[in-house]
mmCIF file of C-alpha atoms in Angstrom:
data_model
loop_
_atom_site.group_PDB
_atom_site.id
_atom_site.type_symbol
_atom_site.label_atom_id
_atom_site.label_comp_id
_atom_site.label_asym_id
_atom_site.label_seq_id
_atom_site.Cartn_x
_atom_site.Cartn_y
_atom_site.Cartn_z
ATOM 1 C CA UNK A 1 -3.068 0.460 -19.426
ATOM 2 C CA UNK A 2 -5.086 -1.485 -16.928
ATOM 3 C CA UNK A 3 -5.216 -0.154 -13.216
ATOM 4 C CA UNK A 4 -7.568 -2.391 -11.918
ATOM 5 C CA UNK A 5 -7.612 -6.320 -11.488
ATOM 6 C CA UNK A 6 -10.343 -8.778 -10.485
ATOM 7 C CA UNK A 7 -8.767 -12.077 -9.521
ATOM 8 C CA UNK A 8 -11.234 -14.559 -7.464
ATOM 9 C CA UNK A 9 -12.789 -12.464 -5.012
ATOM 10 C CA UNK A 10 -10.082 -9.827 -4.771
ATOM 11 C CA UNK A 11 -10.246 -6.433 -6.239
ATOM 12 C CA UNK A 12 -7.009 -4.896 -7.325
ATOM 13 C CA UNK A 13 -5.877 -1.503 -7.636
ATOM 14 C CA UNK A 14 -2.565 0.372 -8.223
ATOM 15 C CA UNK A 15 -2.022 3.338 -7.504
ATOM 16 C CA UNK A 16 0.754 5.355 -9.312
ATOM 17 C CA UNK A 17 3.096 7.674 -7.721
ATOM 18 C CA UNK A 18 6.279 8.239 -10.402
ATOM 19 C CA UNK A 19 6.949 6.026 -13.239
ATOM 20 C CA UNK A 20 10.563 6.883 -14.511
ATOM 21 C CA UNK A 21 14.035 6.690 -15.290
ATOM 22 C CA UNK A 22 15.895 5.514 -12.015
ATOM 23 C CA UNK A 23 19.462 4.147 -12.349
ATOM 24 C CA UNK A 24 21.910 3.082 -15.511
ATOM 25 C CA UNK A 25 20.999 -0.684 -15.919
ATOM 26 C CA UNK A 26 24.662 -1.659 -16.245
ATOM 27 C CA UNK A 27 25.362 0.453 -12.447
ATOM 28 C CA UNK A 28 22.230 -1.307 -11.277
ATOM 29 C CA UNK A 29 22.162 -4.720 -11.762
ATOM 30 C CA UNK A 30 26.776 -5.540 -11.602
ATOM 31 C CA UNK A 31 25.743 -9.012 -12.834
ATOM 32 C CA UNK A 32 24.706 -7.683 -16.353
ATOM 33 C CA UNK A 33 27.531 -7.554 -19.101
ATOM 34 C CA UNK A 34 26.985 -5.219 -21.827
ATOM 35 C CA UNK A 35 27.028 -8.403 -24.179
ATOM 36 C CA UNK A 36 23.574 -9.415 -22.252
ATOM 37 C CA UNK A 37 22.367 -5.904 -22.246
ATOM 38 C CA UNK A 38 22.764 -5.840 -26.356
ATOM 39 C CA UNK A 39 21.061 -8.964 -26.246
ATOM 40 C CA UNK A 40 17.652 -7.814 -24.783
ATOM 41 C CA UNK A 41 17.730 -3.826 -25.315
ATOM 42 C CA UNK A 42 15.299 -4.132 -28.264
ATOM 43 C CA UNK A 43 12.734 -5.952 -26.161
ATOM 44 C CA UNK A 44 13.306 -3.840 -22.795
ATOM 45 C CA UNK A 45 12.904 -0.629 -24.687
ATOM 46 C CA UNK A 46 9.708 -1.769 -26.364
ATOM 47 C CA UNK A 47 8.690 -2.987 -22.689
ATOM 48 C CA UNK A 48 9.543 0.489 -21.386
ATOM 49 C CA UNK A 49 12.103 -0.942 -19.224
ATOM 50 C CA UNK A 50 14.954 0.298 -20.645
ATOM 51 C CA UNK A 51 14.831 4.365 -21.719
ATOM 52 C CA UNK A 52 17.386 5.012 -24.765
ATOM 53 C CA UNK A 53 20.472 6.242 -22.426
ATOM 54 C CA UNK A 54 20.198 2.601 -21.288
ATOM 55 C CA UNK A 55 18.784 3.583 -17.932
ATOM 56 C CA UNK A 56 15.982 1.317 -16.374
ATOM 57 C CA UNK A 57 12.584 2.871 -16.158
ATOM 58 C CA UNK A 58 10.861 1.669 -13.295
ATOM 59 C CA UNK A 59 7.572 2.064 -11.801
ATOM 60 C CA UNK A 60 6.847 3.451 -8.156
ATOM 61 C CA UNK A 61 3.414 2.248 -6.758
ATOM 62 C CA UNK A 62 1.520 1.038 -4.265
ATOM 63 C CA UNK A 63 -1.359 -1.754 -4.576
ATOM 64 C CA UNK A 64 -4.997 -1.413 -2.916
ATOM 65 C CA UNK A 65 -6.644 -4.862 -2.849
ATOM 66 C CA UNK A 66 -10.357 -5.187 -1.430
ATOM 67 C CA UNK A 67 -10.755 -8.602 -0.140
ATOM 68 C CA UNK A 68 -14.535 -9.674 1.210
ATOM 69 C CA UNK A 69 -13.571 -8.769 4.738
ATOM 70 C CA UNK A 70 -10.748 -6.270 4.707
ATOM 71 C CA UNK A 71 -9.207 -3.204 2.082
ATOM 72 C CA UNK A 72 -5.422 -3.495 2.430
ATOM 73 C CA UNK A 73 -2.954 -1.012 0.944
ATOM 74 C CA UNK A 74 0.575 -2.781 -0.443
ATOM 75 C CA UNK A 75 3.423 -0.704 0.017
ATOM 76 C CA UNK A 76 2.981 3.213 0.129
ATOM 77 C CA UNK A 77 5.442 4.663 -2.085
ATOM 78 C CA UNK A 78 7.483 7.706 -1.767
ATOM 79 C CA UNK A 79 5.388 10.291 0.485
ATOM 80 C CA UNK A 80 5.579 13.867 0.105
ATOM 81 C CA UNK A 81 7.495 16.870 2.380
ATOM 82 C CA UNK A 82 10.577 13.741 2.858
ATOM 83 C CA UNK A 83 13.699 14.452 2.427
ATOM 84 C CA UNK A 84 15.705 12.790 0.076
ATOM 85 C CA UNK A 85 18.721 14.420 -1.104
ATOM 86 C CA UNK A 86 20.374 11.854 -2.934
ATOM 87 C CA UNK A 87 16.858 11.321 -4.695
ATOM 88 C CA UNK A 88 15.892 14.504 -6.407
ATOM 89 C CA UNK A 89 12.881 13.426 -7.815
ATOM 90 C CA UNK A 90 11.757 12.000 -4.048
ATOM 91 C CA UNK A 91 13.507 14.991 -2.170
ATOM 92 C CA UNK A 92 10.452 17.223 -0.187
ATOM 93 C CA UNK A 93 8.339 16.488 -2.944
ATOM 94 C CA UNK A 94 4.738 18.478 -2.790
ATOM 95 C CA UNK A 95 2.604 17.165 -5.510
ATOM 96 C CA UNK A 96 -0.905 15.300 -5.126
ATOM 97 C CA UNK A 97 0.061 12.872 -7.774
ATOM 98 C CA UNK A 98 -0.099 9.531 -5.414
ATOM 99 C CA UNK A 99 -3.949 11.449 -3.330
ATOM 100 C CA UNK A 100 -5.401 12.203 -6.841
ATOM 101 C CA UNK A 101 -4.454 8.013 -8.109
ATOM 102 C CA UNK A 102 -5.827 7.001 -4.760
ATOM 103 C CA UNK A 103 -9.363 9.150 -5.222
ATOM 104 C CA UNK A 104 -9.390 7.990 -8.550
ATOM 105 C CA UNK A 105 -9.490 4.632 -7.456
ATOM 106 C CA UNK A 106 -12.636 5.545 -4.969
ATOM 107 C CA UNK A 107 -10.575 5.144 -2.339
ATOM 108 C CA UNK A 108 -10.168 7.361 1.169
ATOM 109 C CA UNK A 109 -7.573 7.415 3.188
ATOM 110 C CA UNK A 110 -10.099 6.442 5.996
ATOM 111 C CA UNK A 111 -11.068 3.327 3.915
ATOM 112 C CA UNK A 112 -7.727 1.453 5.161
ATOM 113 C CA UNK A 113 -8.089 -0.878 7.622
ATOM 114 C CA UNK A 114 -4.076 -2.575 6.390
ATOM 115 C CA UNK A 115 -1.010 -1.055 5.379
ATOM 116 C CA UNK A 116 1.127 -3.760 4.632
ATOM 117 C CA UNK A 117 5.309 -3.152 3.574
ATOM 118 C CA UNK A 118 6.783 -5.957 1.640
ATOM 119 C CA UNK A 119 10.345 -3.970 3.089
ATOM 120 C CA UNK A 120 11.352 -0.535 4.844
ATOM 121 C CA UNK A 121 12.673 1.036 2.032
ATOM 122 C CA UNK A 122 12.092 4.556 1.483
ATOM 123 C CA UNK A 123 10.135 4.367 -1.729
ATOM 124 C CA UNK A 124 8.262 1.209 0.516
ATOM 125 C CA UNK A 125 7.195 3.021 3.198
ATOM 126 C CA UNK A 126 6.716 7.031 2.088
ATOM 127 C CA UNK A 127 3.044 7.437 2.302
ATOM 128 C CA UNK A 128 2.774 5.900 5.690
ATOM 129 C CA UNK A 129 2.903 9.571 7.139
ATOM 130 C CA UNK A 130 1.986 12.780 6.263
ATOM 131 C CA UNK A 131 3.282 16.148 7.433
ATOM 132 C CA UNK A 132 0.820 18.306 9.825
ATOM 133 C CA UNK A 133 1.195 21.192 11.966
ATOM 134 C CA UNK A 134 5.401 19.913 11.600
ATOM 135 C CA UNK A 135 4.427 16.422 12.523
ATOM 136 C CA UNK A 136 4.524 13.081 10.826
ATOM 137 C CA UNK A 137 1.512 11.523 11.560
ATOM 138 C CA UNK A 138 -0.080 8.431 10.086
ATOM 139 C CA UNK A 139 -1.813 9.156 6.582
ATOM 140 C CA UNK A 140 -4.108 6.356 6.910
ATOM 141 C CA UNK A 141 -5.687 7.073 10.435
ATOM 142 C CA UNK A 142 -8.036 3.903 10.899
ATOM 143 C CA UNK A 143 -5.318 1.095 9.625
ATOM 144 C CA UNK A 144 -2.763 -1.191 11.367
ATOM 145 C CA UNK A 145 0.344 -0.849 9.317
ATOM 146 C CA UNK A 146 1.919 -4.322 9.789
ATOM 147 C CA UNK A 147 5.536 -4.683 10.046
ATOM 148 C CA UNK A 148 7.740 -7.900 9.791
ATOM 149 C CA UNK A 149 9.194 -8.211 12.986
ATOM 150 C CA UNK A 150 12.386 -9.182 11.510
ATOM 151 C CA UNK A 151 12.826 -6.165 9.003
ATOM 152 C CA UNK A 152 11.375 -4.026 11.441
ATOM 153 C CA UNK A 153 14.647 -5.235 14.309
ATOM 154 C CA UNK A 154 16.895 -5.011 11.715
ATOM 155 C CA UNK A 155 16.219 -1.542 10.799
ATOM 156 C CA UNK A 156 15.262 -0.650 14.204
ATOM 157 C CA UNK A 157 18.864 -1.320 15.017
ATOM 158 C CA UNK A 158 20.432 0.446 12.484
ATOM 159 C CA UNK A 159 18.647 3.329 12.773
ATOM 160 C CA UNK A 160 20.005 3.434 16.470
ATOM 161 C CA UNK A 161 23.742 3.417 14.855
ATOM 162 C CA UNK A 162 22.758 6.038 13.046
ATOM 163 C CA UNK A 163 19.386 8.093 11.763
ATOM 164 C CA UNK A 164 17.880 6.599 8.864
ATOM 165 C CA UNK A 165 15.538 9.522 8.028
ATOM 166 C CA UNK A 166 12.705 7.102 5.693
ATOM 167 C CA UNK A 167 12.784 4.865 9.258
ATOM 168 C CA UNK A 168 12.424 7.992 11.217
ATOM 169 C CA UNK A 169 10.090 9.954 9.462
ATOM 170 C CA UNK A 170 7.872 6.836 7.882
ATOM 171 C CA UNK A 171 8.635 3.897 10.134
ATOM 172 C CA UNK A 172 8.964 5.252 14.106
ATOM 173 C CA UNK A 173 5.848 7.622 13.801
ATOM 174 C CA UNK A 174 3.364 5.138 13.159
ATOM 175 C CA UNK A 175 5.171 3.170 16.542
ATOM 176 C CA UNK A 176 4.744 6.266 18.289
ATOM 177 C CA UNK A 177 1.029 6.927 17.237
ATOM 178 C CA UNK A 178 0.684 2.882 18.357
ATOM 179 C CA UNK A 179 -1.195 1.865 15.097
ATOM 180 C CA UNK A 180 1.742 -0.736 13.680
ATOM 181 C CA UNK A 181 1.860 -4.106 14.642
ATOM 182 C CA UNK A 182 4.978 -6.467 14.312
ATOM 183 C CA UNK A 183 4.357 -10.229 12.684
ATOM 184 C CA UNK A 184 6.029 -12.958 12.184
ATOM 185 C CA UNK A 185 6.503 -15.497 8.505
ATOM 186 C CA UNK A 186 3.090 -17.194 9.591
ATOM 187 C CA UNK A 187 0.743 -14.330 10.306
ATOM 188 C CA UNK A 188 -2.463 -14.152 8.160
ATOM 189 C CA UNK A 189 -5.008 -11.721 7.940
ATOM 190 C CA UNK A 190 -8.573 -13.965 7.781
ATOM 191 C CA UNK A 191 -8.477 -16.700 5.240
ATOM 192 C CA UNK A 192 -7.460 -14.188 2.370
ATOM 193 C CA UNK A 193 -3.576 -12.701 3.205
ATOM 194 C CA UNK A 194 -0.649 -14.554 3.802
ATOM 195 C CA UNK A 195 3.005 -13.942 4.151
ATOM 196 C CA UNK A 196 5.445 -15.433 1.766
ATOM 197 C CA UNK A 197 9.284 -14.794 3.424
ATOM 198 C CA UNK A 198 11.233 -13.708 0.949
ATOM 199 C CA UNK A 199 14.974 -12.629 2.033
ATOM 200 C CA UNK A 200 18.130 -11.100 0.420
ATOM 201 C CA UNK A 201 16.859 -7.878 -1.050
ATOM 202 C CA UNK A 202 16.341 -7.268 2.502
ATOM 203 C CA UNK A 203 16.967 -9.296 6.008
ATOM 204 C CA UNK A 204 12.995 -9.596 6.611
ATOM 205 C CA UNK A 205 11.768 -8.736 2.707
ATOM 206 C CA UNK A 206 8.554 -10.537 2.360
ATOM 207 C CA UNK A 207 6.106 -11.358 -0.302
ATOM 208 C CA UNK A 208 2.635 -11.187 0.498
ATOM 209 C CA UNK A 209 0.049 -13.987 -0.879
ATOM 210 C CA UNK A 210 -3.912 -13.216 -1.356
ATOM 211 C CA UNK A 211 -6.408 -15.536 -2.195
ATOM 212 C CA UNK A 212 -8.994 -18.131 -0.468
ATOM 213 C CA UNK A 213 -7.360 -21.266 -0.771
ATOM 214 C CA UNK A 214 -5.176 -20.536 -3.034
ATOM 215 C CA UNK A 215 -3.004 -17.692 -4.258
ATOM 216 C CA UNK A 216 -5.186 -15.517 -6.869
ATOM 217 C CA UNK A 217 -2.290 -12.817 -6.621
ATOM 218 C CA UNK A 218 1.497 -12.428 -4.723
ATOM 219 C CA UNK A 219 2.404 -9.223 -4.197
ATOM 220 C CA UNK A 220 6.397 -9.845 -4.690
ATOM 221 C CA UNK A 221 7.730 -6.303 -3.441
ATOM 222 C CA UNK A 222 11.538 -6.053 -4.503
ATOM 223 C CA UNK A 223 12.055 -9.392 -5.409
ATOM 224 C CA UNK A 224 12.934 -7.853 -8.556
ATOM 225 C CA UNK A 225 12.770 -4.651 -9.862
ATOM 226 C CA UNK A 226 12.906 -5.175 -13.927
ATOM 227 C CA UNK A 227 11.725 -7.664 -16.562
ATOM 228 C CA UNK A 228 15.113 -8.583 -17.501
ATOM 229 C CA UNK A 229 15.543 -10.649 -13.978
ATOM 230 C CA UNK A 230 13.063 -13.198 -14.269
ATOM 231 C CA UNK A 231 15.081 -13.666 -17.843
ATOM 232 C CA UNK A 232 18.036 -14.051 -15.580
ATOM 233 C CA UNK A 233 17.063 -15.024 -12.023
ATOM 234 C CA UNK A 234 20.738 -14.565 -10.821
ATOM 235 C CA UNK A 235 20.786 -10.849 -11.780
ATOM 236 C CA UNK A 236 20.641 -9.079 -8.033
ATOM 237 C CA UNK A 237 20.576 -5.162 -7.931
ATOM 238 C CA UNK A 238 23.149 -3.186 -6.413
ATOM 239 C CA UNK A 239 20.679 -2.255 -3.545
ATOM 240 C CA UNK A 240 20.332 -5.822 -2.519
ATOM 241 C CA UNK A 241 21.695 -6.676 1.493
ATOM 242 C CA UNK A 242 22.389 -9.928 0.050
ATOM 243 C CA UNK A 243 22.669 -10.518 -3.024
ATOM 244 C CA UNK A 244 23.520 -14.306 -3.528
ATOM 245 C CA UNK A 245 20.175 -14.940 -1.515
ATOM 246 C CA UNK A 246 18.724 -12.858 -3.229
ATOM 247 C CA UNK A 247 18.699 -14.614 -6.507
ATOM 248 C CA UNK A 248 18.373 -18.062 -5.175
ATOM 249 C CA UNK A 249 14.878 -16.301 -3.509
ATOM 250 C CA UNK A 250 13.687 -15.038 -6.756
ATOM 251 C CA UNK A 251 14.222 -18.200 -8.307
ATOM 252 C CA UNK A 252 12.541 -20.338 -6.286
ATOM 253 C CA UNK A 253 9.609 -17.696 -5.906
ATOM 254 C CA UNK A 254 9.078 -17.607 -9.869
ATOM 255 C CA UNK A 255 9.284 -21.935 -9.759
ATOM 256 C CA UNK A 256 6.569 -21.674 -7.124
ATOM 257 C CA UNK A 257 4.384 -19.277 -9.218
ATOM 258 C CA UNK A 258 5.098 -20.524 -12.594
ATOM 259 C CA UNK A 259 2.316 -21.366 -14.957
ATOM 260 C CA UNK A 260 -0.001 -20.832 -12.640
ATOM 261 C CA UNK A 261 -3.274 -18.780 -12.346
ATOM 262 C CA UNK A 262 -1.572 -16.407 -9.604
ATOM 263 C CA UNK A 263 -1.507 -12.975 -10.789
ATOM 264 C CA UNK A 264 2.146 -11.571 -9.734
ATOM 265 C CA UNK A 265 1.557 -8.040 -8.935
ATOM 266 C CA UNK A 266 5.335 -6.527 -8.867
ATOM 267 C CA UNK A 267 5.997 -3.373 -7.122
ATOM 268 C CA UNK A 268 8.650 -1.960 -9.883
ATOM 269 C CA UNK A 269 7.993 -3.633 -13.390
ATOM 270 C CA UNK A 270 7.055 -1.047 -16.391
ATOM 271 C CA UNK A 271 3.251 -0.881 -16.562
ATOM 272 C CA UNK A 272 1.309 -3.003 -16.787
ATOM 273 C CA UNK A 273 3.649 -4.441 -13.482
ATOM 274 C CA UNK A 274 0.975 -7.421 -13.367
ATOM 275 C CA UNK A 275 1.372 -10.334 -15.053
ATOM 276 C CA UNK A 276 1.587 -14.293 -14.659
ATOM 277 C CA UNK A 277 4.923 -16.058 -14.403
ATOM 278 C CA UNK A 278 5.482 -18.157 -17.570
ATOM 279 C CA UNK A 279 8.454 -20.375 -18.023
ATOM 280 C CA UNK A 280 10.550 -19.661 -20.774
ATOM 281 C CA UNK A 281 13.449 -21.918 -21.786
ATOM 282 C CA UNK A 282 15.645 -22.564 -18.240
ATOM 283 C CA UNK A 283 14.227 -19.017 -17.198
ATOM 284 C CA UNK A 284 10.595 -17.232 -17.044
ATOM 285 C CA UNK A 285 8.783 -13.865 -18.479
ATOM 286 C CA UNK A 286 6.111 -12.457 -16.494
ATOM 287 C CA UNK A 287 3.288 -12.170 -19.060
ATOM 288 C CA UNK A 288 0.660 -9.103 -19.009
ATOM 289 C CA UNK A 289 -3.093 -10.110 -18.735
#
């Protein structure tokens, strides 16, 4: 299993937190009949997609890419000490799994100058703070952690209806410590990151591109969460804000990317989770390199 990617002059790392059984695939994803499901269990299982209750394994991870100017962290997981009750695996959790992945990778905390969220989910945005002394503070003390300004409103407004503890505890602490920044569809980050809007799974869910000239890798967040949707594009999980936009986003993302050279770095596929978008009959795979 291959943690680390070279791709022009990008250096790619993921770092594991959890990879495991998450939700029955049928409960997840309400497009898929059990007459599909039949269809492609034999392949999903092998893929380690699909466990043998029929629930989908997923993987929970975040990305460190070192670019020639710049080392940028993709998405920070779960976080430790948050509670989660309706996620026991996630709820106050205490181990060192995602610090130990991170040092394994020679990576620091202090080494971050980025954090970048495709989304504000809470298994998006966990390792944005830590717990000390009974406060959440940033984890990654030297970085900007840049926000889209339209997922950040969104959620920013919601949470004022009514606490949303993974904003609260993950989201408004960084804003209060004044290291976040909020950016619009055309920010860019040198000549080497670029945002890639990417709506439906969330109001302001973005992709993020990487690359000189050209995109070596896309960093497509929750796009989709399992193999079986670039098979069928119009499968939307039951997590999606909008789920008709959804699909019609993950369709056009995997025409844009298909049979390319971009390496598609997802943020939930069954390791490997990299691959390269290959079209397959009316639909795609994402192939492993």
């Amino acid at each position: 299993m291959s943690l680390k990617y070279a791709v022009g002059n990008l250096t790619i790392q993921r770092i594991i937190e959890q990879e495991t059984s998450f939700v029955p695939a049928l409960e997840m994803l309400p497009g898929l009949t059990p007459e599909i499901l039949a269809e492609n269990r034999a392949w999903m299982r092998q893929a380690r997609a699909l466990d043998d209750q029929d629930v989908l394994m997923l993987c929970f991870q975040s990305y460190v890419v070192k670019t020639p100017h710049h080392t940028i962290l993709i998405d920070s997981c779960i976080g430790n000490d948050k509670p989660r009750p309706n996620r026991p695996k996630w709820n106050m959790k205490t181990d060192d799994t995602y610090m130990r992945a991170l040092d394994a990778a020679g990576v620091s905390v202090d080494d971050i100058d980025f954090v970048m969220c495709t989304h504000l989910h809470v298994d998006h945005v966990g390792w944005n703070t830590r717990l000390e002394n009974g406060r959440w503070v940033p984890t990654f003390p030297r970085a900007r952690y840049l926000f889209a300004k339209q997922e950040y409103d969104h959620w920013f407004a919601e949470n004022a209806k009514a606490e949303i503890p993974p904003f609260a505890d993950s989201v408004l602490p960084v804003v209060e410590a004044s290291r976040h920044e909020l950016i619009g569809n055309d920010h860019q980050i040198g000549d080497h990151v670029r945002i890639v809007p990417t709506p439906g799974h969330t109001p302001g869910h973005v992709a993020i591109a990487m690359g000189r000239g050209k995109d070596d890798a896309v960093f497509s967040g929750d796009l989709m969460h399992s193999p079986v949707q670039t098979l069928y594009p119009e499968l939307s999980i039951k997590f999606d804000v909008d789920p008709a936009k959804a699909a019609t986003t993950r369709r056009s993302f995997l025409e844009r990317y298909c049979d390319t050279d971009t390496l598609c770095c997802t943020a939930h596929f069954p390791s490997p989770s990299v691959g390269k978008i290959k079209r397959k009959g009316s639909a795609f795979v994402c192939a492993a390199v």
